[in-house]
XYZ file of C-alpha atoms in Angstrom:
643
model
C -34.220 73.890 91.704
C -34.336 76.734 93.989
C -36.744 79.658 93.131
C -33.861 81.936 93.561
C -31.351 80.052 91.457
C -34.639 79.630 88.882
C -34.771 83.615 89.143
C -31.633 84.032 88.346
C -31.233 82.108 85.681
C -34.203 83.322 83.469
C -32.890 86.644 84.185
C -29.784 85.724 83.026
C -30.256 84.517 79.808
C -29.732 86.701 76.678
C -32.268 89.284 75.422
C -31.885 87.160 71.918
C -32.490 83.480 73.161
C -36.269 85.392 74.422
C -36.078 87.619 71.114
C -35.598 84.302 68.898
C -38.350 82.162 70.541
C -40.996 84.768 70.768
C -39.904 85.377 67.014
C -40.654 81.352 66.184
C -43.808 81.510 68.394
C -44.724 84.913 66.612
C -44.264 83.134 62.861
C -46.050 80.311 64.147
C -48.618 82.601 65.081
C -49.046 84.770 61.839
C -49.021 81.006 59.708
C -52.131 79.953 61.635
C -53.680 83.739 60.791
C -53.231 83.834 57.145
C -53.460 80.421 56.039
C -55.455 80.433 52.995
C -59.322 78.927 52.979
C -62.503 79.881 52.464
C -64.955 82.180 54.610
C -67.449 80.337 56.695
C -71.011 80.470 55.663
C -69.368 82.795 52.236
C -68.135 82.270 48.712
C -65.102 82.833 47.240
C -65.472 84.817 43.659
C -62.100 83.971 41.780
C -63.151 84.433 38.226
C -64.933 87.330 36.538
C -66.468 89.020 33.455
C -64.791 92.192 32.384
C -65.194 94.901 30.242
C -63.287 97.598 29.695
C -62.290 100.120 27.181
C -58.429 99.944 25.794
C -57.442 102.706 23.309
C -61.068 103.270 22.089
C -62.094 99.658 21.517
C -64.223 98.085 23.996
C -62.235 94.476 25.448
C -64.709 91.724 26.747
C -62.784 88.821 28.785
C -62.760 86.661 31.677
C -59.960 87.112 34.350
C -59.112 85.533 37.215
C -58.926 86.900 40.552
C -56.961 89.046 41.756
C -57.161 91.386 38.836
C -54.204 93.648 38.605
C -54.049 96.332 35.741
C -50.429 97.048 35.935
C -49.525 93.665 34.891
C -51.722 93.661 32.139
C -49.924 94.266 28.352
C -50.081 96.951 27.913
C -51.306 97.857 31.600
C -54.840 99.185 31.756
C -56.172 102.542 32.797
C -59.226 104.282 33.093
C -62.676 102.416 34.238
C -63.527 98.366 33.840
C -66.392 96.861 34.685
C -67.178 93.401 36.336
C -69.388 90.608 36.558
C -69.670 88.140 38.750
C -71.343 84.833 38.909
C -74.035 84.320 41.302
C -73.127 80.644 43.540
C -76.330 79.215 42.560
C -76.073 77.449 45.400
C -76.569 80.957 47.572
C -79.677 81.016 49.222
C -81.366 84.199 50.101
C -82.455 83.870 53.310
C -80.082 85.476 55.292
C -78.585 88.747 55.406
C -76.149 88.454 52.785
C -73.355 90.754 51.709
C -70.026 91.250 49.480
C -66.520 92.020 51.036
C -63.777 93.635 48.905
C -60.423 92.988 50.240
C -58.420 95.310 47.848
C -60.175 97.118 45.400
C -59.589 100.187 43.418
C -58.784 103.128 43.385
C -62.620 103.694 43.334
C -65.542 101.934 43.172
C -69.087 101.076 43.110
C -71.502 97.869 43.323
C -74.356 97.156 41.239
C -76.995 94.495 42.263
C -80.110 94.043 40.041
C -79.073 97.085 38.647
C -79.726 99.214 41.881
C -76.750 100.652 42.391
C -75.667 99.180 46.758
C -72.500 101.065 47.297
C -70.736 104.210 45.677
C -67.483 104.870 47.083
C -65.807 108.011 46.025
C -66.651 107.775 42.087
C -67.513 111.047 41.207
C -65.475 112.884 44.088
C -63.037 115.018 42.423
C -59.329 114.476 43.705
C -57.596 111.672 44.576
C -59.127 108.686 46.190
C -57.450 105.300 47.040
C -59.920 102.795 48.268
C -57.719 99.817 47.713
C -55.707 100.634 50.861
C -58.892 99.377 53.245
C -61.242 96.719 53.572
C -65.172 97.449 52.156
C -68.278 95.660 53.643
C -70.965 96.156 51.278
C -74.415 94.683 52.336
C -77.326 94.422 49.842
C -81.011 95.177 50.734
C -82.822 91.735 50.766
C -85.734 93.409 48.875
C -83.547 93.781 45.468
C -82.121 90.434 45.481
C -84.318 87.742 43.134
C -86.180 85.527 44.642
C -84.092 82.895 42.208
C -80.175 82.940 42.815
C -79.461 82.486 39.599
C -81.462 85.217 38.248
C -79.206 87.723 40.390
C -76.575 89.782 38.550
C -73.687 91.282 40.421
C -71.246 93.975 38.864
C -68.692 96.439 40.069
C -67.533 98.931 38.473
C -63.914 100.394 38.919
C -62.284 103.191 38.176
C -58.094 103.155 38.133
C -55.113 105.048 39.328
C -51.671 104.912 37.572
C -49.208 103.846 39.734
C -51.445 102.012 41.918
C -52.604 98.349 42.305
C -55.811 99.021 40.628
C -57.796 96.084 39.693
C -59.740 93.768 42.325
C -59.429 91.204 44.135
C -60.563 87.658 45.169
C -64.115 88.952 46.341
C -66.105 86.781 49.128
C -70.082 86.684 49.041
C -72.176 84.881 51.586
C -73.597 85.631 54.999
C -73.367 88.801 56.263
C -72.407 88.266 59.740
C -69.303 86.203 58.806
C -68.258 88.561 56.305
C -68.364 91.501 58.952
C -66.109 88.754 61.339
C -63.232 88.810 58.291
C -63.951 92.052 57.673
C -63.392 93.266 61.448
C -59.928 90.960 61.249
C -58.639 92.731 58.103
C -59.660 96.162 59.348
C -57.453 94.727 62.547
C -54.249 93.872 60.235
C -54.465 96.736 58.195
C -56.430 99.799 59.380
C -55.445 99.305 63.212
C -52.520 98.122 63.420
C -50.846 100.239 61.522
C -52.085 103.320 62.881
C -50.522 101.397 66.477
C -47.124 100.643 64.508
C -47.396 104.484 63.956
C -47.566 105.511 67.085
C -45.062 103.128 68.345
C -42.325 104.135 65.880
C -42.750 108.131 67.123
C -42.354 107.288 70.470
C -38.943 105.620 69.739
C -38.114 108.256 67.082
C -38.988 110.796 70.120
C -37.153 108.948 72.310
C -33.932 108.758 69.676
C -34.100 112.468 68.966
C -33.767 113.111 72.562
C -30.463 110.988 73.067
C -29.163 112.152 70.170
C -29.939 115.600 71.471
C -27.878 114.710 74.429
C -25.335 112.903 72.585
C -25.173 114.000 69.168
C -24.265 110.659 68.283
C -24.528 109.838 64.620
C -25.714 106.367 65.906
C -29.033 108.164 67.519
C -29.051 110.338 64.622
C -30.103 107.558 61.488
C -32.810 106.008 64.132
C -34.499 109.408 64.365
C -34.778 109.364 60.592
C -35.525 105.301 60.250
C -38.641 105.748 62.601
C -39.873 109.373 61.361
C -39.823 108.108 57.897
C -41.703 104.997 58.909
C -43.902 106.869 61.054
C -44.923 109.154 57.587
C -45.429 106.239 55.662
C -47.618 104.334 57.829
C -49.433 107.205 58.733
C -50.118 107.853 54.656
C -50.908 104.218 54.182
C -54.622 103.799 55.714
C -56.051 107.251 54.468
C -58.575 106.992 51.266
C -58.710 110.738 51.074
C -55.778 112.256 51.636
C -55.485 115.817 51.721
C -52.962 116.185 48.661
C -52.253 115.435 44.978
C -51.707 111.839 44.416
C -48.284 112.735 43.077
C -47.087 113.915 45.820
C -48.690 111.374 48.311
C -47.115 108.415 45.797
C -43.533 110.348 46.035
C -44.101 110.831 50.243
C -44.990 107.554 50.682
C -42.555 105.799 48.509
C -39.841 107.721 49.464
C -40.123 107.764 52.991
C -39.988 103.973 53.041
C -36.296 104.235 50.815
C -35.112 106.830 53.973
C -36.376 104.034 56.490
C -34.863 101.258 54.829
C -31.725 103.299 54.238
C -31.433 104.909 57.475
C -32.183 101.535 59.529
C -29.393 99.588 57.078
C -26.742 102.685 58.737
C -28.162 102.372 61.760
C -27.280 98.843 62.000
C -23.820 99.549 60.228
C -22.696 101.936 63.406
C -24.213 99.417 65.934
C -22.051 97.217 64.713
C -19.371 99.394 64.090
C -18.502 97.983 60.868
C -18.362 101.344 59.072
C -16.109 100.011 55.833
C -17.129 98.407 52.790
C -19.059 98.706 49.623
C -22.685 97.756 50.783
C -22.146 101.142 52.921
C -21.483 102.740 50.178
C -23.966 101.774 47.834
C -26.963 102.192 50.616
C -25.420 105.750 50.874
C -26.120 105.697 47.013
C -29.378 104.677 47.459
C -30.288 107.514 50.503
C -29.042 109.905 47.210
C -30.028 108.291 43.718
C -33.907 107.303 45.965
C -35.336 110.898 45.235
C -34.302 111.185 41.517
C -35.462 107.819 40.346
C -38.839 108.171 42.502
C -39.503 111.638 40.428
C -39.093 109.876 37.721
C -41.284 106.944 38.599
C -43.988 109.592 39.552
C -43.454 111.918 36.350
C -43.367 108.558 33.196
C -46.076 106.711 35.431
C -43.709 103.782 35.293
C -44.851 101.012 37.985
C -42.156 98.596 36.679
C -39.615 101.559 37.784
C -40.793 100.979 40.947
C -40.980 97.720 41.161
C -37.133 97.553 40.222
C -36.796 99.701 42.935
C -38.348 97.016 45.427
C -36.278 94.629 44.151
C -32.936 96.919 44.334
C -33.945 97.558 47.999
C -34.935 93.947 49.045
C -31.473 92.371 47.492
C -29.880 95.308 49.507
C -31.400 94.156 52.897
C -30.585 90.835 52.182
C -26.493 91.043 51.141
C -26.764 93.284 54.232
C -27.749 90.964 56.904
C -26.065 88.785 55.399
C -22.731 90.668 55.835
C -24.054 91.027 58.873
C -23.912 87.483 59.882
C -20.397 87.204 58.283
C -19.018 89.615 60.709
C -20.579 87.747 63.989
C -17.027 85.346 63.005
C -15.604 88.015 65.131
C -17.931 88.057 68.086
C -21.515 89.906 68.788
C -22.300 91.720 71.762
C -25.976 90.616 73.009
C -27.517 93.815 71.525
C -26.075 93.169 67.734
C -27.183 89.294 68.154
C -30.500 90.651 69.091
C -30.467 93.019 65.948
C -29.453 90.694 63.693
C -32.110 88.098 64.650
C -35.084 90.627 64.490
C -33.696 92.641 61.758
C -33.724 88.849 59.867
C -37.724 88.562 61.297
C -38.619 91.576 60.089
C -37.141 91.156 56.592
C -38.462 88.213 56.415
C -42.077 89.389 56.983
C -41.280 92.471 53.843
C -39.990 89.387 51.728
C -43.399 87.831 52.404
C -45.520 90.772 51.581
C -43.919 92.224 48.356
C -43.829 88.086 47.154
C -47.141 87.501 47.717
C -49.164 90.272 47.341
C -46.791 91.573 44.346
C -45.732 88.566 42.606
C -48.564 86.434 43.461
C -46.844 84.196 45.457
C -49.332 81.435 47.462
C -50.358 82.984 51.022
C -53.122 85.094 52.439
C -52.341 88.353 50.467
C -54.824 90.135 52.669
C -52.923 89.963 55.760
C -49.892 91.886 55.531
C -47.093 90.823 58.039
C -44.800 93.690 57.647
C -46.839 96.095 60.147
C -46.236 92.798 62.933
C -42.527 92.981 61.706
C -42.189 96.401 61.907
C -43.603 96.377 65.622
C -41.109 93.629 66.276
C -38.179 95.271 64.734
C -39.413 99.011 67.094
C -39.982 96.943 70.576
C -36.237 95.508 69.917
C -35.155 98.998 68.684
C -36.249 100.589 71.945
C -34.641 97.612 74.180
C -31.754 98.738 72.132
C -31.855 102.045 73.450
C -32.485 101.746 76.789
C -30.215 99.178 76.846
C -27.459 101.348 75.675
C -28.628 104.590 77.726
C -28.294 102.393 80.676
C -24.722 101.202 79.327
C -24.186 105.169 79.173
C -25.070 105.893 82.303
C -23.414 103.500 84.254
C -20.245 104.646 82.512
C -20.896 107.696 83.515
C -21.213 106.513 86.943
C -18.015 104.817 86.669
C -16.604 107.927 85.468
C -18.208 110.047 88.118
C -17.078 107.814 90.948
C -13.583 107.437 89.672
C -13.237 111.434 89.202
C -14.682 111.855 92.687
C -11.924 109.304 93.953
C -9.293 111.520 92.069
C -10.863 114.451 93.252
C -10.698 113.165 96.828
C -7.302 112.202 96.272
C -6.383 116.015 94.908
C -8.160 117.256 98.017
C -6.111 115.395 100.490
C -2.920 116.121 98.790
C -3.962 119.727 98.620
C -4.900 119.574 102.560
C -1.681 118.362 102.827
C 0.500 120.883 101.130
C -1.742 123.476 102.917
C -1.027 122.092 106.136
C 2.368 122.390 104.851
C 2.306 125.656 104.001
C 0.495 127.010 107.022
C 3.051 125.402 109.102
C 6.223 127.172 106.880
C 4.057 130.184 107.030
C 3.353 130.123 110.939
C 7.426 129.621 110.958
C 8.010 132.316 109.208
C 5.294 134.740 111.258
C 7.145 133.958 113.891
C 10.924 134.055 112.993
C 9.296 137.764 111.302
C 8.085 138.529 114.662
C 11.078 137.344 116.571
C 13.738 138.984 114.019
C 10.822 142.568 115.125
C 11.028 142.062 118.771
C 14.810 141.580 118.769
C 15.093 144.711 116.680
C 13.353 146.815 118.906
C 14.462 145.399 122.094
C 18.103 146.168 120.300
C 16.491 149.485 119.660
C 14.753 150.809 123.040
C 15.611 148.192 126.053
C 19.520 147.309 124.598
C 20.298 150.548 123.835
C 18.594 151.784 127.750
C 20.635 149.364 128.974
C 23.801 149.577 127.534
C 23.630 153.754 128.287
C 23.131 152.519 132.391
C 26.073 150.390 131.995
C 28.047 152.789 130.331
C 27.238 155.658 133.583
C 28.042 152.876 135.976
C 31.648 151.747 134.747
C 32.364 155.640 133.833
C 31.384 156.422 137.809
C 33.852 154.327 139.458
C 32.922 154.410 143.049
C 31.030 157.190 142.571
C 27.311 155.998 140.928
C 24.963 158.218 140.258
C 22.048 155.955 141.344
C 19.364 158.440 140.673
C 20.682 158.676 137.372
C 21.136 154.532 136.742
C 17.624 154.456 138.681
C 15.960 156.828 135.385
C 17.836 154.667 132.798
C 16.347 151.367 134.285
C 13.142 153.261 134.501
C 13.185 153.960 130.717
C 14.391 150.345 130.088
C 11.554 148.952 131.901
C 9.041 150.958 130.809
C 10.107 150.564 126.948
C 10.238 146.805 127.778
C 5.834 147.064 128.355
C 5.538 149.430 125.989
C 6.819 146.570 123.670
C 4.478 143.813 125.746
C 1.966 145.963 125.167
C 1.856 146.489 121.574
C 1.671 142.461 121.481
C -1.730 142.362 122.537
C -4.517 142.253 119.920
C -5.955 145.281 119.397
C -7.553 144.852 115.649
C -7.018 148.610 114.699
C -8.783 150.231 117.481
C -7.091 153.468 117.772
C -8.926 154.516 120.922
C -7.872 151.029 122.608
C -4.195 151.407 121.121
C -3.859 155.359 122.943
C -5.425 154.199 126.667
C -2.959 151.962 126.798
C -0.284 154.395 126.230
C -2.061 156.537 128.425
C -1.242 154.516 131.334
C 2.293 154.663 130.526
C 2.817 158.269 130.299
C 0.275 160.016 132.715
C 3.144 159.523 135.033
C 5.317 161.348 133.642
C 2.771 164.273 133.058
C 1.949 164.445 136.361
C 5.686 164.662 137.708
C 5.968 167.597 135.265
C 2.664 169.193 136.765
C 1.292 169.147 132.559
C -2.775 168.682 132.558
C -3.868 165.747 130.257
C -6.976 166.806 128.258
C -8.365 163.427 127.001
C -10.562 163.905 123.997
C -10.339 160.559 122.414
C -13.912 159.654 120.664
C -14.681 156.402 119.047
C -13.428 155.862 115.251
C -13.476 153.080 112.921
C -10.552 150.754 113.067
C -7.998 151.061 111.359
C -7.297 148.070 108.993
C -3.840 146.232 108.841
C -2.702 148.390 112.196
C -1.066 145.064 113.368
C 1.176 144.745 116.507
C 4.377 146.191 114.599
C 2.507 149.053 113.691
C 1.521 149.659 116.831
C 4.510 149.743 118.853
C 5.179 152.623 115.800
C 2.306 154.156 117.203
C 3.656 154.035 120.341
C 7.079 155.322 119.750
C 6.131 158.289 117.913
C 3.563 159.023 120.314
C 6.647 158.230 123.041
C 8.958 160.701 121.002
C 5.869 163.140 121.058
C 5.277 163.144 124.580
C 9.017 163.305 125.698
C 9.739 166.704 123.705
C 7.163 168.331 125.314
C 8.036 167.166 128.815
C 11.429 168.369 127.813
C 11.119 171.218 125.547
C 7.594 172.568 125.588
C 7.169 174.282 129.047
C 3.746 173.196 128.634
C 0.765 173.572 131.349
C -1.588 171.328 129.061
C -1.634 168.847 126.701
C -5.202 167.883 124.455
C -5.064 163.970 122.578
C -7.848 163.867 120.275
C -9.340 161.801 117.657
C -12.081 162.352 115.274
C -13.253 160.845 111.721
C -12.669 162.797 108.406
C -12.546 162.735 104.771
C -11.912 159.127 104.908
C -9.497 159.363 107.389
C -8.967 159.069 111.094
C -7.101 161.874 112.509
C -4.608 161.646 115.489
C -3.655 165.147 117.231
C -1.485 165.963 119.950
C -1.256 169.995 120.581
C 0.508 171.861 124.097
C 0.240 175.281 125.097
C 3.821 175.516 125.168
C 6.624 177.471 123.477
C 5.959 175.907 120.512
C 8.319 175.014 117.299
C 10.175 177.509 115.479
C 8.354 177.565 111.855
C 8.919 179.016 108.981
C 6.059 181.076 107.333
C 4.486 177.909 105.300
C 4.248 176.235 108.073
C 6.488 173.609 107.871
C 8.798 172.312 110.335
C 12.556 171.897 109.608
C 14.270 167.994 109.247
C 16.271 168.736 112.315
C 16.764 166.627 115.336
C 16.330 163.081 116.145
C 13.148 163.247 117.247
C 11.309 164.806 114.600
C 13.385 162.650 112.054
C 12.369 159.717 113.796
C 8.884 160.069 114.219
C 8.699 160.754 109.905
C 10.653 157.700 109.786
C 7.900 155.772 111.521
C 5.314 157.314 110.031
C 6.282 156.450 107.212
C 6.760 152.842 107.634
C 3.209 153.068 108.780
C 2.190 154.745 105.132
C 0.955 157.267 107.838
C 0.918 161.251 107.384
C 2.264 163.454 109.711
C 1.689 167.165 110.294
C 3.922 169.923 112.770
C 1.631 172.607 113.042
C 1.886 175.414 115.223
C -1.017 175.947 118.278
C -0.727 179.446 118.878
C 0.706 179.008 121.480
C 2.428 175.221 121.286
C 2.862 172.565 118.759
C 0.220 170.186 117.415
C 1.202 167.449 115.895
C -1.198 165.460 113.654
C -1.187 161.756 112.303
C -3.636 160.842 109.327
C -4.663 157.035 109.002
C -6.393 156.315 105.849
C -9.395 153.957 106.287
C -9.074 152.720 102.533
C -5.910 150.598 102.450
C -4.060 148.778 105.110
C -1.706 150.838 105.399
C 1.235 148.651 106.787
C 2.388 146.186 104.864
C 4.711 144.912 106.904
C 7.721 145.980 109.160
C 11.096 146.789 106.730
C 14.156 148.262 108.646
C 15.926 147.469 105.668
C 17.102 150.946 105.009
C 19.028 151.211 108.538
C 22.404 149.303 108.582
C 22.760 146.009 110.970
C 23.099 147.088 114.711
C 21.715 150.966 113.955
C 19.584 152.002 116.751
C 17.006 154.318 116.472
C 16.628 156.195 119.801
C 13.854 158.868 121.454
């Protein structure tokens, strides 16, 4: 087979088919670990001489080993002693040396009677020795010379609610002992403290999805692995830094809220969120805390115990609903859930029968911690596996919203284009409709005056006369041209183009032009309409005082003020006949023309008199546009307005 194809295949197969054989090789694994057997080069001590003090009167008995008080009747308390029988087969040549599995919840060794080891006896507190491994090694000088003359005894001292008692104790050679009792400090001390530290980083890395989420999902795995995280973090410490009531409660509790929250967990993974076992572990999350107080406060181990069992028969109907529901199909995720959350049940099953029921097996090694590790690694494959699934979604998402977004933005391109093009149709039937209008207004009605004089004439035409009327015509005809160019609101632009148009006629009429236009800002909206306004009422301006003025001088100037720009035309003619407020009267054409188109132009316009002359003076705010637009709606159809 082709690399490639090999490639692809091992890639390709399910996360559970690898899950399920690294779970066999793992089992295989922890049965070749803790098979039961003796020490190399050591003895194992299973029976022992004990003495101990029960309600005043002193007890003297043999036991077997392991030794645990709380299933004695009634269970013991207090302080025992033991003594153990010498192998008389135990040489001393060798370093030799006594390891103490489980022991507790203090102790200390005897040998000779020299006391070898003290651990904790007299410290004031609580102490819990039985949750580590102890090396003790004895001094070759106090062991007799004859094995048999040797006398061994440990003392202990209890804790309610504890396994106190001992266990099966090994004696021999003191560099195998240290070998087991490096591999016990492995399964317990080490490897729980790495369980730990793996369960926070996934409970870290929960809390943050659920952050992002808020999922309920990501929710129960942030309290499964922080409650497993405080319980194996309690579990290897001999001196905690609290009452042993409330380490018991913290510690026994927080495995309930892991047990709980993972059962949930698994419940919303697989979406199977009905049914009675959902229910009653909801009960349990509740009814946990109570019954633990209570446990704590009557010192009743068989409470607890009962508790165990309640929460071990709960795991198992669990999974095992768990397996009914696969019937209707499992995603690769749930099959992989399912088979370690099976593994990792297992390896509690294993632990609470044989180290709490006595069960056959190495109760020394503990498989939940390798269980637990199992049951985190698949949690976090879990989890990425399902941000990934997120995120691609979102990618889909993201890439089909772009496409409709696209697809908005053409169509919206497209009804733009749309509307520009009605728009530009309707600029220009506006500006057609505008240039008809005033061509009606200035060149028709020229016209249509020449034609009049000529078929009034007869054979007599007045061609100077016709000549002047053309004259006009044309020149209205570029005055409208002109205002078509763009001129952006420049005022000063807007009046030398007029200029050219009436110096002419200044000169004929022998009337000085004073030119006194400055630079100003432009004025905004002052569009082509409004300046063929400009023009006309500058037109209608200039014509009255050819006319009427008798004028030797006219002055055009411009200047900025009070937010405006001011337009002023003044002669040193005859001037306007005003009344006393200065006003000029509504009469004639002219005058009512130019307010006309000043006011289309939202323009003021001032007759003032010169002393001697007329000035006449437009204001252009700089604030506003101040044309909107041209509206000769007010004049009827046909209705020319003429200079």
């Amino acid at each position: 087979m082709p690399t490639g194809a090999l490639t692809r295949r091992i890639l390709g197969t399910p996360a559970y088919l690898w899950a399920g054989l690294l779970v066999l090789a793992l089992f295989i694994a922890l049965l070749w670990v803790s098979r039961t057997g003796a020490v190399d080069g050591a003895y194992a001590i299973r029976h022992a001489q004990v003495t101990h003090s029960q309600s005043g009167v002193a007890l003297h008995t043999t036991v077997s080993l392991p030794h645990v008080w709380d299933d004695q009747t009634p269970p013991w308390h207090g302080e025992a002693r033991y003594r153990l029988d010498w192998p008389a087969s135990l040489g001393t040549e060798r370093p030799l040396g006594l390891l103490l599995p489980r022991v507790g919840a203090r102790y200390r060794v005897w040998l000779n009677g020299h006391e070898v080891s003290d651990r904790f006896w007299a410290r004031s507190g609580f102490v819990d020795t039985s949750l580590v491994p102890h090396l003790v090694l004895f001094p070759k000088a106090w062991l007799a010379a004859d094995p048999g003359a040797n006398q061994l005894d440990i003392e202990v001292k209890g804790q309610p609610l504890r396994k106190s008692g001992l266990s099966i104790v090994h004696l021999g050679d003191a560099d195998a002992l240290n070998h087991r009792y490096e591999q016990l400090m492995w399964w317990q001390v080490y490897a729980t403290w790495m369980v730990a530290a793996c369960s926070l980083m996934v409970g870290l890395m929960s809390l943050l999805m659920w952050l992002q989420t808020r999922e309920r999902m990501f929710g129960l795995l942030v309290g499964a692995t922080f409650a497993w995280t405080v319980r194996l973090a309690l579990t290897p410490m001999e001196t905690p830094p609290m009452p042993f009531e409330v380490w018991y409660y913290l510690h026994k509790l927080s495995f309930t809220v892991y047990c709980g929250c993972l059962y949930l967990f698994m419940w919303e993974l697989f979406e199977y969120r009905q049914g009675y076992i959902r229910n009653f572990v909801n009960g349990l999350l509740v009814v946990g805390p109570v019954w633990l107080a209570v446990t704590v406060y009557f010192n009743q181990y068989d409470m607890y115990r009962l508790w165990m069992g309640i929460i071990t028969a709960t795991s198992a109907v669990a999974l095992v609903k768990l397996f009914h529901r696969a019937r209707w199909g499992l995603d690769s995720n749930q099959r992989l859930m399912v088979l370690v959350g099976a593994a990792t049940m297992a390896t509690g099953v294993r632990d609470f029968a044989v180290v709490n029921m006595g069960a056959p097996g190495d109760a020394d090694i503990r498989w939940m911690n390798v269980g637990s590790l199992m049951l985190l690694y698949a949690l976090g494959w879990v989890l990425v596996r399902r941000t990934a699934s997120s995120m691609e979604q979102v990618g889909r998402l993201n890439a089909e919203l772009a496409q409709k977004v696209s697809e908005r933005e053409s169509e919206l391109h497209r009804l733009f284009e749309r509307l520009r093009l009605v728009e530009s149709q309707r600029v220009l039937e506006c500006e057609r409709r505008r240039l008809t209008r005033d061509m009606h207004d200035g060149l028709g009605s020229q016209l249509v005056q020449a034609l009049n004089v000529v078929r009034s004439s007869g054979g007599q035409v007045d061609s100077a006369a016709v000549a002047a009327m053309l004259n006009h015509a044309l020149e209205d005809l570029r005055m409208t041209l002109d205002s078509l160019e763009p001129m952006e609101g420049d005022l000063p632009t807007i009046l030398g183009t007029l200029r050219q148009r009436i110096a002419p006629a200044l000169q004929a009429a022998r009337i000085d032009l004073d030119w006194q236009v400055q630079d100003v800002p432009a004025i905004p909206g002052l569009e082509a309409q409004g300046v063929l306004h400009v023009f006309r009422c500058l037109q209608e301006v200039f014509a009255n005082i050819v006319k009427h003025a008798q004028a030797s001088r006219v002055t055009v100037r411009t200047l900025e003020v009070d937010g405006c720009v001011e337009l002023s035309v003044s002669d040193d003619g005859v001037g306007l006949d005003a009344p006393p407020d200065g006003t000029v009267r509504d009469g004639g054409r002219g005058i009512g023309h130019i307010r006309l188109r000043a006011a289309e132009l939202g323009v003021q316009v001032h007759f003032d008199g010169a002393n001697p002359g007329t000035c006449v003076r437009f204001l252009f705010p700089l604030q506003s546009p101040p044309f909107d637009g041209f509206s000769m709606q007010t004049r009827e159809p046909g209705q020319a307005i003429l200079l």
